[in-house]
Coordinates of C-alpha atoms in Angstrom, one line a residue:
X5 CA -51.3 17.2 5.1
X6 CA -49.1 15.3 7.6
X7 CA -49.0 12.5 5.3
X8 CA -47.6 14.8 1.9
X9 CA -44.9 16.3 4.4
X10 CA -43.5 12.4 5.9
X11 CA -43.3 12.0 2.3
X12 CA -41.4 15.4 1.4
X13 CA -39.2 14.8 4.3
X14 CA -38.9 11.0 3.3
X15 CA -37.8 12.4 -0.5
X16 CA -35.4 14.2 0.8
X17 CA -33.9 12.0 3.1
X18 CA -33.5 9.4 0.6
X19 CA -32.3 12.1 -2.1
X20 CA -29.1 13.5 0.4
X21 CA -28.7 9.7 0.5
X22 CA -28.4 9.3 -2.7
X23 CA -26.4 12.3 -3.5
X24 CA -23.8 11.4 -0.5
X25 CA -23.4 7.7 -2.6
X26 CA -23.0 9.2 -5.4
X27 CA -20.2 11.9 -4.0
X28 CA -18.7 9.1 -2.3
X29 CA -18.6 7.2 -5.8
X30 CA -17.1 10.3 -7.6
X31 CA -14.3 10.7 -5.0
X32 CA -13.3 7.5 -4.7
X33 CA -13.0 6.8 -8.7
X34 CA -11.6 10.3 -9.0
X35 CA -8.7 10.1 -6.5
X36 CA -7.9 6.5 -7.7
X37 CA -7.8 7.4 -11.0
X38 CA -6.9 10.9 -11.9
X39 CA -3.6 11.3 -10.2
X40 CA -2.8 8.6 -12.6
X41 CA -3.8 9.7 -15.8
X42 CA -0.5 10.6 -17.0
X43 CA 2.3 9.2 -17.9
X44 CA 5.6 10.3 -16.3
X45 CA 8.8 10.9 -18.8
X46 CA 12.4 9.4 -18.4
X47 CA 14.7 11.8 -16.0
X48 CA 18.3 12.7 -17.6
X49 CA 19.7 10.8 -14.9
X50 CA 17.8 7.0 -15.6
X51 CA 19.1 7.9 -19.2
X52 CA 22.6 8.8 -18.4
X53 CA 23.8 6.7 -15.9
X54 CA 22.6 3.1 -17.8
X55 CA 25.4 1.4 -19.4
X56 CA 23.8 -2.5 -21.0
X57 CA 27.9 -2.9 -21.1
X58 CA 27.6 -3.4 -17.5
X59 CA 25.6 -6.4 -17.9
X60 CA 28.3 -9.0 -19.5
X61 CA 30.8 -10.1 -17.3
X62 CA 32.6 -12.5 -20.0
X63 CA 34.1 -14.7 -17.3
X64 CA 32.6 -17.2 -14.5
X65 CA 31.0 -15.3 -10.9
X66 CA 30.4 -16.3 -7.8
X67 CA 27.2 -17.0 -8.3
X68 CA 25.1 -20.0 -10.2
X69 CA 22.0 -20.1 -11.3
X70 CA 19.0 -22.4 -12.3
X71 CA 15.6 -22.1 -13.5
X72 CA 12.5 -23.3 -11.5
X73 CA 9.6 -23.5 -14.7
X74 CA 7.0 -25.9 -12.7
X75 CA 4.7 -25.0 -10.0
X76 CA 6.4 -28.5 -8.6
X77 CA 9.8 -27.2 -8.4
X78 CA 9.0 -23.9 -6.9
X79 CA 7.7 -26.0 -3.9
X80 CA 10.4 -28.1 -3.7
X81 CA 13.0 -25.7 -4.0
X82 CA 11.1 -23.2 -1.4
X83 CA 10.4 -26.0 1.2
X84 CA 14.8 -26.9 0.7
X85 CA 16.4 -23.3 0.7
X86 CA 14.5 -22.5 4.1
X87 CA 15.2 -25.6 5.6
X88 CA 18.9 -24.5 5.2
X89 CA 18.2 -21.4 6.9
X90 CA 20.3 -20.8 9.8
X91 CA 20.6 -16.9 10.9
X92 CA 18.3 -14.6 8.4
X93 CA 15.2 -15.1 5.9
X94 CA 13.5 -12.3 3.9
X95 CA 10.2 -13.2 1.5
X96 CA 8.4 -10.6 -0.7
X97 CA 5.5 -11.1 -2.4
X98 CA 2.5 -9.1 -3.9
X99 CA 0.1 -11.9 -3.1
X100 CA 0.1 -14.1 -0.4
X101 CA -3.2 -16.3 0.3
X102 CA -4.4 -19.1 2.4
X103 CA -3.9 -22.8 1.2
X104 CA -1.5 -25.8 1.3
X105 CA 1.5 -24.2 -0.5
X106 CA 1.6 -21.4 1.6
X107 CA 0.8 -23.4 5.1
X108 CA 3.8 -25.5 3.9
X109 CA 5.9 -22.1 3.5
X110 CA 5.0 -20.6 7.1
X111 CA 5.3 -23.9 8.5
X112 CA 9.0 -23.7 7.1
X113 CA 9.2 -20.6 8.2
X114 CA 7.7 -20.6 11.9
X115 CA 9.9 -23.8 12.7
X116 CA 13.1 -21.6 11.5
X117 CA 11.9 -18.8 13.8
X118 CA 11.5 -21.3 16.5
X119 CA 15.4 -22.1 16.3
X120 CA 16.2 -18.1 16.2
X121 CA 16.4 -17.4 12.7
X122 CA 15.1 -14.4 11.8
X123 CA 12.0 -13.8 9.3
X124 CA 11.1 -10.9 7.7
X125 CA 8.0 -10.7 5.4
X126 CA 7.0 -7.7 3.0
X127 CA 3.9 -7.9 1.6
X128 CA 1.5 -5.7 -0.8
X129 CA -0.9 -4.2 0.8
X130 CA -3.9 -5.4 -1.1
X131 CA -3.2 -8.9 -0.5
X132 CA -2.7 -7.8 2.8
X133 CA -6.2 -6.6 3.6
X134 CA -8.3 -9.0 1.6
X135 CA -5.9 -12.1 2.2
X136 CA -4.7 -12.0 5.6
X137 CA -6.5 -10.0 7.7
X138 CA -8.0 -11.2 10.1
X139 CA -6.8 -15.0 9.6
X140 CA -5.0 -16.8 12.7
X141 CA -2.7 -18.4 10.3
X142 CA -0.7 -15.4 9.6
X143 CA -1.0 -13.8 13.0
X144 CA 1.2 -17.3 14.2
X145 CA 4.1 -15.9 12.1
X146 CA 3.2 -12.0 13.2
X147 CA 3.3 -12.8 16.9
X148 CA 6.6 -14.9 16.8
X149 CA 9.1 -13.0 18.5
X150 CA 12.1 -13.5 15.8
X151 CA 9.8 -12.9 12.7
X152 CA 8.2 -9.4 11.3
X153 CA 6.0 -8.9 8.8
X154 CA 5.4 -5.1 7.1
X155 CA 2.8 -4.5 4.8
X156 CA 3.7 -2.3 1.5
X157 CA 1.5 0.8 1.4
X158 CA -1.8 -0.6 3.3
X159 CA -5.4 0.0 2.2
X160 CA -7.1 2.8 3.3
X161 CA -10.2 3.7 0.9
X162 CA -10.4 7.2 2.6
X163 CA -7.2 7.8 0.9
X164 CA -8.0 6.7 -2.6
X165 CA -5.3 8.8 -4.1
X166 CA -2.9 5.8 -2.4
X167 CA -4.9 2.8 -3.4
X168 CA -2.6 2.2 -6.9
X169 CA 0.4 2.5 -5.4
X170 CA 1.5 -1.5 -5.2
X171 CA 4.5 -4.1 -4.6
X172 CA 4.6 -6.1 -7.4
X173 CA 8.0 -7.8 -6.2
X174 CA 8.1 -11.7 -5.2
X175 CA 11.4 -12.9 -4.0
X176 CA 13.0 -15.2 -1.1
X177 CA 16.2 -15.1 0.3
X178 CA 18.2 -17.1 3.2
X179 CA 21.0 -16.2 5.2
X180 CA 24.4 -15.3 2.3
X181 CA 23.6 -18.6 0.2
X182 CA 20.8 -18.3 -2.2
X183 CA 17.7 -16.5 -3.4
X184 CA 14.2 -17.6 -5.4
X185 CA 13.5 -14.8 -8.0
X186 CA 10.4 -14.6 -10.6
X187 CA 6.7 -13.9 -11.2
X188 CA 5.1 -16.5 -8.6
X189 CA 2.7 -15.2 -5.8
X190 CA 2.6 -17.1 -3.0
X191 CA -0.6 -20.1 -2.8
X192 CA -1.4 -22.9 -4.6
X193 CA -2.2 -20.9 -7.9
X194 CA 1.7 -21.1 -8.7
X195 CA 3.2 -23.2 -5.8
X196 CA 3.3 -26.9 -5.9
X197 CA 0.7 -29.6 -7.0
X198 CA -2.4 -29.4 -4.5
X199 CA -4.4 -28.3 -7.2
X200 CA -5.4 -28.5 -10.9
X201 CA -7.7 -26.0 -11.4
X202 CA -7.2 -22.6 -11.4
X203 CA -3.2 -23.3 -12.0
X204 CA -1.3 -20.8 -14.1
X205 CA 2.8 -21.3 -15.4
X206 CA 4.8 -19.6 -14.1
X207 CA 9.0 -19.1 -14.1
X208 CA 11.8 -18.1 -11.5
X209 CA 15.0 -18.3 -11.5
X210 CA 17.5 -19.7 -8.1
X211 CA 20.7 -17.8 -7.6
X212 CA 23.2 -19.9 -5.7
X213 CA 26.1 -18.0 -4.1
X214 CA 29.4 -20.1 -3.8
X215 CA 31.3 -17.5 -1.8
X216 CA 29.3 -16.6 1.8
X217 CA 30.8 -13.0 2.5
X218 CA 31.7 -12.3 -1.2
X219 CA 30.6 -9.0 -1.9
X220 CA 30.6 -9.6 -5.8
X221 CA 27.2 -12.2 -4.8
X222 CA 24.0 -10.6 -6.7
X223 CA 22.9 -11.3 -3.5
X224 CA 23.8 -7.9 -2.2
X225 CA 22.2 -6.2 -4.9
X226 CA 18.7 -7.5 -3.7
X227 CA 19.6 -7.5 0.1
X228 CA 19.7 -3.6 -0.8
X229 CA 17.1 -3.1 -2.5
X230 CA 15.1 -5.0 -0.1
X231 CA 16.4 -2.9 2.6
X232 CA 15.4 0.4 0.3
X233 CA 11.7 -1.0 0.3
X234 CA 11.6 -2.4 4.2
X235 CA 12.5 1.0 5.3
X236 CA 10.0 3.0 3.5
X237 CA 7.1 4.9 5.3
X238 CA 4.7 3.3 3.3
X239 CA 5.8 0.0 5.1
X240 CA 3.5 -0.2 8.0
X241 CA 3.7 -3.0 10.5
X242 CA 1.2 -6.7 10.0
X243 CA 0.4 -6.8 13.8
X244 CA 3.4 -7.9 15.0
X245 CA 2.3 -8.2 18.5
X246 CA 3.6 -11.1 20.9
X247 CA 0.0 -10.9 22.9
X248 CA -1.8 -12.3 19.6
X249 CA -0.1 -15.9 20.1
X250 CA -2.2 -16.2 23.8
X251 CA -5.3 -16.2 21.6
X252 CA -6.8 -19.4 21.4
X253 CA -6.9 -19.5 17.4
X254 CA -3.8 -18.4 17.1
X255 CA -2.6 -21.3 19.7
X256 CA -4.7 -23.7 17.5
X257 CA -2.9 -22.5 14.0
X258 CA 0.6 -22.8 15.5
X259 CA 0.1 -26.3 16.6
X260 CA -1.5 -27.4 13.1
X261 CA 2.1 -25.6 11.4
X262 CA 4.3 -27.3 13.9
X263 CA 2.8 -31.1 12.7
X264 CA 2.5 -29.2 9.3
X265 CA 6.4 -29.3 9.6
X266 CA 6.7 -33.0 10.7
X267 CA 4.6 -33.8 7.5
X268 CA 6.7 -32.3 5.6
X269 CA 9.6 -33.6 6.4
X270 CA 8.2 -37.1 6.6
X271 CA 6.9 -36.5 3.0
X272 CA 9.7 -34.9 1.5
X273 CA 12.8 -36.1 3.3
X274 CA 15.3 -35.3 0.5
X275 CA 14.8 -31.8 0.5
X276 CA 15.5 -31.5 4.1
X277 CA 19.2 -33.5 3.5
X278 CA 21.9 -31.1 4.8
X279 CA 24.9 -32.5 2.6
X280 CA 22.7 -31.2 -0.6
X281 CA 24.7 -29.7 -3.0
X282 CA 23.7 -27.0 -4.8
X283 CA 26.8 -25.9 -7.1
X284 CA 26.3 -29.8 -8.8
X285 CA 22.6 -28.6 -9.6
X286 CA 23.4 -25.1 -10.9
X287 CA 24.7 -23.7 -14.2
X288 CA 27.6 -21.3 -14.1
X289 CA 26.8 -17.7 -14.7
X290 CA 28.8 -14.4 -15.3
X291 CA 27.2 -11.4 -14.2
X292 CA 23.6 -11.4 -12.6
X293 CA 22.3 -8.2 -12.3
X294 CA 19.0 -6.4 -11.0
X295 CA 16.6 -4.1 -12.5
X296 CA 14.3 -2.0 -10.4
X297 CA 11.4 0.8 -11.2
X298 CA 11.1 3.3 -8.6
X299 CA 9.9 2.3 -5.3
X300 CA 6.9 4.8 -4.3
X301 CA 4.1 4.4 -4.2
X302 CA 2.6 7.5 -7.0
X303 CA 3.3 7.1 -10.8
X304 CA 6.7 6.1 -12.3
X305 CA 9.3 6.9 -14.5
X306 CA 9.3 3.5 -16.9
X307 CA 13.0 2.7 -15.7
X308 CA 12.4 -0.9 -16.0
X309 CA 10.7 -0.8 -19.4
X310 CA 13.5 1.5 -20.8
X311 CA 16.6 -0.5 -19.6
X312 CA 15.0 -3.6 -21.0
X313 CA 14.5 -2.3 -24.2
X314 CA 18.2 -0.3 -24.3
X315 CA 19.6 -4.0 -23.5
X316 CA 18.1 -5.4 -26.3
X317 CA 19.0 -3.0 -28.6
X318 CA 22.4 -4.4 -28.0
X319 CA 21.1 -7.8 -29.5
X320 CA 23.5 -8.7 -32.4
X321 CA 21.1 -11.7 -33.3
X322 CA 17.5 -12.4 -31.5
X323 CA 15.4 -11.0 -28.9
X324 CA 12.6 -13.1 -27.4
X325 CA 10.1 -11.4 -25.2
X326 CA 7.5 -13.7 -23.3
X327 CA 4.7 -12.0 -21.2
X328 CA 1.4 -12.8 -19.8
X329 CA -0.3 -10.2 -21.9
X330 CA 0.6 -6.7 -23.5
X331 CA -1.2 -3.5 -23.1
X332 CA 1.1 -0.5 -24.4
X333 CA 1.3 3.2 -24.8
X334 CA 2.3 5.2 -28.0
X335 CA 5.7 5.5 -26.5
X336 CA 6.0 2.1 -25.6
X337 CA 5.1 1.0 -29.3
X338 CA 7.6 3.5 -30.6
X339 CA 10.7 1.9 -28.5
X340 CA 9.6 -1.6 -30.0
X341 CA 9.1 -0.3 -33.2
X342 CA 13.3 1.3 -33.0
X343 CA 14.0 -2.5 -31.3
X344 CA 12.8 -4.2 -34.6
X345 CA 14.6 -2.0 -36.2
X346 CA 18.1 -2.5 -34.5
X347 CA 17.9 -6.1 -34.3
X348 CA 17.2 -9.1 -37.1
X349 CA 15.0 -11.1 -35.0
X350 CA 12.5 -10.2 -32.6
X351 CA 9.4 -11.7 -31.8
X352 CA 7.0 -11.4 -28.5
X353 CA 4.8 -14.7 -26.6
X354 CA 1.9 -14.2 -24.9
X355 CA -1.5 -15.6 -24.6
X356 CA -3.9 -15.6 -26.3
X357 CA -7.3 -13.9 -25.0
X358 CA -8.7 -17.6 -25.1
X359 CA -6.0 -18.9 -22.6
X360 CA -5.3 -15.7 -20.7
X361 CA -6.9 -15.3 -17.3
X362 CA -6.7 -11.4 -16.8
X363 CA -9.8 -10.3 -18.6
X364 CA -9.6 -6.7 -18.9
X365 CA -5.9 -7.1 -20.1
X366 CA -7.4 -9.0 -23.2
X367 CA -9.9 -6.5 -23.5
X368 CA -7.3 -3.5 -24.1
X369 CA -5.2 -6.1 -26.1
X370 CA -8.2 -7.0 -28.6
X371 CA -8.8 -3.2 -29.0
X372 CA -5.1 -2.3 -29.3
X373 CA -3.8 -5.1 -30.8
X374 CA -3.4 -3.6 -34.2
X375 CA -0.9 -1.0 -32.6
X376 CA 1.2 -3.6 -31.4
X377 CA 1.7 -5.0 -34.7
X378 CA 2.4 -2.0 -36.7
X379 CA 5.8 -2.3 -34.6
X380 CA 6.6 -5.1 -37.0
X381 CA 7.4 -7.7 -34.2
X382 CA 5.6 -11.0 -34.5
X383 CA 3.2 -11.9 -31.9
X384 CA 2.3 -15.2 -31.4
X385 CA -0.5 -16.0 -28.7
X386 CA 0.0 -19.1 -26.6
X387 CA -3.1 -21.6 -26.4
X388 CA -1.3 -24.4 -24.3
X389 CA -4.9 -24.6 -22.3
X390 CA -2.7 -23.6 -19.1
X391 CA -2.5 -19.4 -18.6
X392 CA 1.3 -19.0 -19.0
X393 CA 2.3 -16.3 -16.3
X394 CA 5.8 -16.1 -17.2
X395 CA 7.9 -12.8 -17.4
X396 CA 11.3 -13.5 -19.5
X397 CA 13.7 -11.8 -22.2
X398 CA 16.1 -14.0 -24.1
X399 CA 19.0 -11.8 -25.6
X400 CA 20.9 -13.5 -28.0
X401 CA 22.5 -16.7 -27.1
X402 CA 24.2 -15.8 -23.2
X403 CA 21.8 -13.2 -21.6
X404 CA 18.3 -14.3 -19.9
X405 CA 15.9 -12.3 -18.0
X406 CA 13.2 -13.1 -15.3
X407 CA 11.1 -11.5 -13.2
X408 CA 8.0 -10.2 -12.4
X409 CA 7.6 -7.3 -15.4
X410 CA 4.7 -7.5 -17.1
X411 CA 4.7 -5.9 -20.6
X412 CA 2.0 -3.8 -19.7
X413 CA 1.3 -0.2 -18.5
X414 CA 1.0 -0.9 -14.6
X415 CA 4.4 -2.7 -15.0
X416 CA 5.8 0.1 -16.2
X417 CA 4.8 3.4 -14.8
X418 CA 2.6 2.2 -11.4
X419 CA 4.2 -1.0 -9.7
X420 CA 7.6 -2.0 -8.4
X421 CA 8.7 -4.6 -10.3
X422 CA 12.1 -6.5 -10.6
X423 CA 14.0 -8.2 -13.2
X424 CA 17.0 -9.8 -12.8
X425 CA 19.8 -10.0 -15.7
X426 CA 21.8 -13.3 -16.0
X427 CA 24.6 -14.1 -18.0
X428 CA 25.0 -17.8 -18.6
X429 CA 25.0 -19.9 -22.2
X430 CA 23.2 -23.0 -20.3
X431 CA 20.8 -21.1 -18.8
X432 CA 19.6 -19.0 -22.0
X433 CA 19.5 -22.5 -23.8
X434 CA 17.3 -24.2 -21.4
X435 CA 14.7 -21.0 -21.2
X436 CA 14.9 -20.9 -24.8
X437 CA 14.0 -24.5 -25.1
X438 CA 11.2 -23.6 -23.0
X439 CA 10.2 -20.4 -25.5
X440 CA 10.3 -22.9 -28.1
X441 CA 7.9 -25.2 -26.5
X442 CA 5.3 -22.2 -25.8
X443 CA 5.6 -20.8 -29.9
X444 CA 5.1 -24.1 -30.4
X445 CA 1.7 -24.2 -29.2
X446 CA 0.9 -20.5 -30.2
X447 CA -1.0 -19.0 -33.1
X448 CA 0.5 -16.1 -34.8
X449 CA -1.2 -12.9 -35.3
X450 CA -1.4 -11.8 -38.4
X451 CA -1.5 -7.6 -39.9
X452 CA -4.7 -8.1 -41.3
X453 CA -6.5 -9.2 -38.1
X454 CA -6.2 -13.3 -39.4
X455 CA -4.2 -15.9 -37.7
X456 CA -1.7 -18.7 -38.5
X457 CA -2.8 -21.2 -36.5
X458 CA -0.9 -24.9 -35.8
X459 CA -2.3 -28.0 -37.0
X460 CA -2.6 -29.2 -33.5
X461 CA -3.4 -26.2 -31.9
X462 CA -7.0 -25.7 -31.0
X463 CA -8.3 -22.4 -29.8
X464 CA -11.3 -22.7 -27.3
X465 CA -14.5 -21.2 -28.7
X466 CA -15.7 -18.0 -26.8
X467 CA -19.3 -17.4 -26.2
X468 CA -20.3 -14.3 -28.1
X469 CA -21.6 -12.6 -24.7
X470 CA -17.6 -12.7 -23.8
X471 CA -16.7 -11.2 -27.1
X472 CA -19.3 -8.5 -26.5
X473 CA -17.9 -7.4 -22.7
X474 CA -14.7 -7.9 -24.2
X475 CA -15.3 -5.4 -26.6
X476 CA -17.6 -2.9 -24.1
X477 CA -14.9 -3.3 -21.4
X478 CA -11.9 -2.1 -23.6
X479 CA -14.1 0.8 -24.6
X480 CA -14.9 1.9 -21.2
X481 CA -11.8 1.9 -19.9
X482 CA -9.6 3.6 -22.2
X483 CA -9.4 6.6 -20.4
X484 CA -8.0 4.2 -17.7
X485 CA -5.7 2.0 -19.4
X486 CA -2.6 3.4 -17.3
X487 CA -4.4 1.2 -14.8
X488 CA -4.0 -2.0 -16.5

């Protein structure tokens, strides 16, 4: 008898186990998800107030501009422009990780502190909690007295309501005289040459401001929207506590970035030479302009997706659209569908699920795909063997548009994202060359589910277990695919 009740009372136990997991599963999948499972429409005002007018200048600015298209030159140009840095520095990324590229940067930037500039970093908050908690290296910079660091909208899994709400922005600026713009995280992924595996393309673009004090600089659009974000309550402080740098690790870390520094400049004395000039390695540019989405952290109006498409509408000639991957609504497919129709040619670059790295994006692509062509725009899928990570718009021979908008739903109704709009003939030649060279390598996808593939091109052969979750995973989660 004693032994049948230990066992009705171990049943039990383990059963209100169970069923606790499982409500704890529910809730957290629920509140993630369901606030989300809409898909908010355009507000009079986003429609009324945006004028694609506004975006032509049709004369020279104050402001130059050049691209950065290798992981190489985003290093280089990184480790330069804050080595300049004399009163003020401001980095935003989504992701920022340990490795060599990003000791390089904080090295850059606890030196600058150390001469009383002052740092401010704005991080997501999911690369916040799995990336730099808890890690010495960042809690040098944190403890510095002349540098802060916020993190956007932190983790907290008893709040799962919160957990979409991210900052997909990656940006640098220093002091009045020039700003790094684009889709790069911050680590050796898309920074500099420390690795070759794992490596992704990626594309930014560097604005150069020739007047300090000008208040026609781009450079005050960003400053302000940078502000906007800095001073949300979402932003909550990294441990910015002065006590953390008496820690012995802490001590260690700072003294490995201080001969980090002396490395550096050692290694790569040019890009520390004060009399650099960077109006002789700049284009000239009309007007540079940003584009935002909201900045909170629930569902969004798609502002970014929307102006986009209302500027190339105005096309007179050609509209090239590169992304990563594309995962889009019915709405979203009727706006490209009216864009084919304005303008002659239009075709979209992405990769292909062979050479993409985000795996449930291909899975919602295979599944979708047929949508996206019914539009009428050409697809072609990149297989350059190298993920291509780069988010850009060509618009007919002057306009050219970078950032970190992804063609995808998360882009467009769940993240922050920017895009900046710049207005310069050398510039749109030189990304288009660099369009060119990615079609070149691509496949096009044909209506009928066939492809017109390049002699040279040769697409990597997929184990059929892949196929299979490919084809499972976009089934699952299209109930979700506002997510993706």
């Amino acid at each position: 008898m004693i032994r049948k009740q230990k066992k009705r009372k171990g049943f039990f136990r383990a059963h209100k186990i169970s069923c606790l997991m499982l409500f704890l599963f529910i809730y957290l999948i629920a509140g993630a998800t369901v606030p989300f499972m809409h898909y908010p429409k355009l507000q009079p005002e986003t429609v009324e107030d945006f004028d694609p007018s506004a975006f032509r200048k049709g004369a020279p600015g104050v402001d130059r501009a050049a691209l950065l298209e290798t992981n190489e030159s985003a290093w280089e140009e990184r480790i330069r422009l804050l080595s300049r840095a004399r009163e003020r520095i401001v980095l935003s990324t989504f992701d920022m990780r340990p490795g060599e590229s990003t000791r390089d940067i904080l090295a850059m930037l606890l030196n600058r502190a150390d001469q009383g500039v002052q740092v401010r970093i704005l991080v997501d908050g999911f690369s916040g909690a799995i990336r730099m908690e808890g890690k010495a290296l960042f809690y040098v910079l944190s403890s510095h007295p002349n540098v802060e660091i916020r993190i956007y909208n932190p983790m907290n899994p008893l709040l799962p309501w919160k957990l979409q709400g991210r900052m997909h922005d990656k940006y640098v600026m220093v002091d009045d005289e020039a700003y790094i713009l684009g889709g790069r995280n911050t680590f050796d992924y898309f920074i500099g040459t420390y690795t070759d595996k794992h490596v992704s393309r990626d594309r930014e673009i560097l604005i150069y401001n020739t007047k300090p004090g000008s208040e026609e600089t781009s450079l005050r659009e960003l400053e302000a929207y940078f502000e906007g974000v800095w001073n949300l309550e979402v932003c909550k402080p990294f441990h910015n506590d002065e006590e953390l740098a008496k820690k012995q690790k802490v001590k260690e870390e700072r003294a490995l970035l201080e001969e980090r520094y002396e490395q550096l400049r050692k290694k790569a004395p040019e890009l520390f030479d004060e009399e650099w000039d960077y109006e002789e390695h700049t284009c000239e540019a009309g007007g540079i302009h940003l584009i935002s989405n909201p900045t909170g952290i629930y569902a969004k109006e798609p502002v970014v997706f929307y102006k986009l498409v209302q500027l190339m509408k105005e096309a007179r000639e050609r509209v090239v659209i590169q992304s990563p991957y594309v995962v889009v609504n019915s709405y979203m497919c009727k706006q490209l569908s009216l864009l084919k129709e304005a303008v002659p040619d239009v075709k979209i670059l992405l990769n292909s699920v062979e050479n993409g790295d985000n795996f449930v994006a291909s899975s919602d692509y295979l599944r979708n795909k047929k949508d996206i062509l019914e539009t009428g725009i050409p697809l072609y899928e990149y297989d350059g063997g190298i993920s291509n990570h780069a988010k850009s718009i060509l618009i007919d021979e002057d306009l050219s548009l970078i950032g970190s908008y992804n063609l995808d739903l998360r882009s467009s109704y769940l993240d922050t994202e920017l895009m900046l709009v710049v207005e310069s003939q050398e510039i749109n030649r030189e990304l288009g060359g660099y369009m060119d060279a990615s079609e070149a390598d691509s496949k096009r996808a044909l209506p009928d589910g066939t492809y017109e593939i390049p002699e040279h091109v040769t697409v990597e052969e997929v184990p059929l277990w892949k196929q299979a979750a490919w084809g499972v995973v976009g089934f699952l989660l299209q109930p979700f695919r506002m997510l993706i």
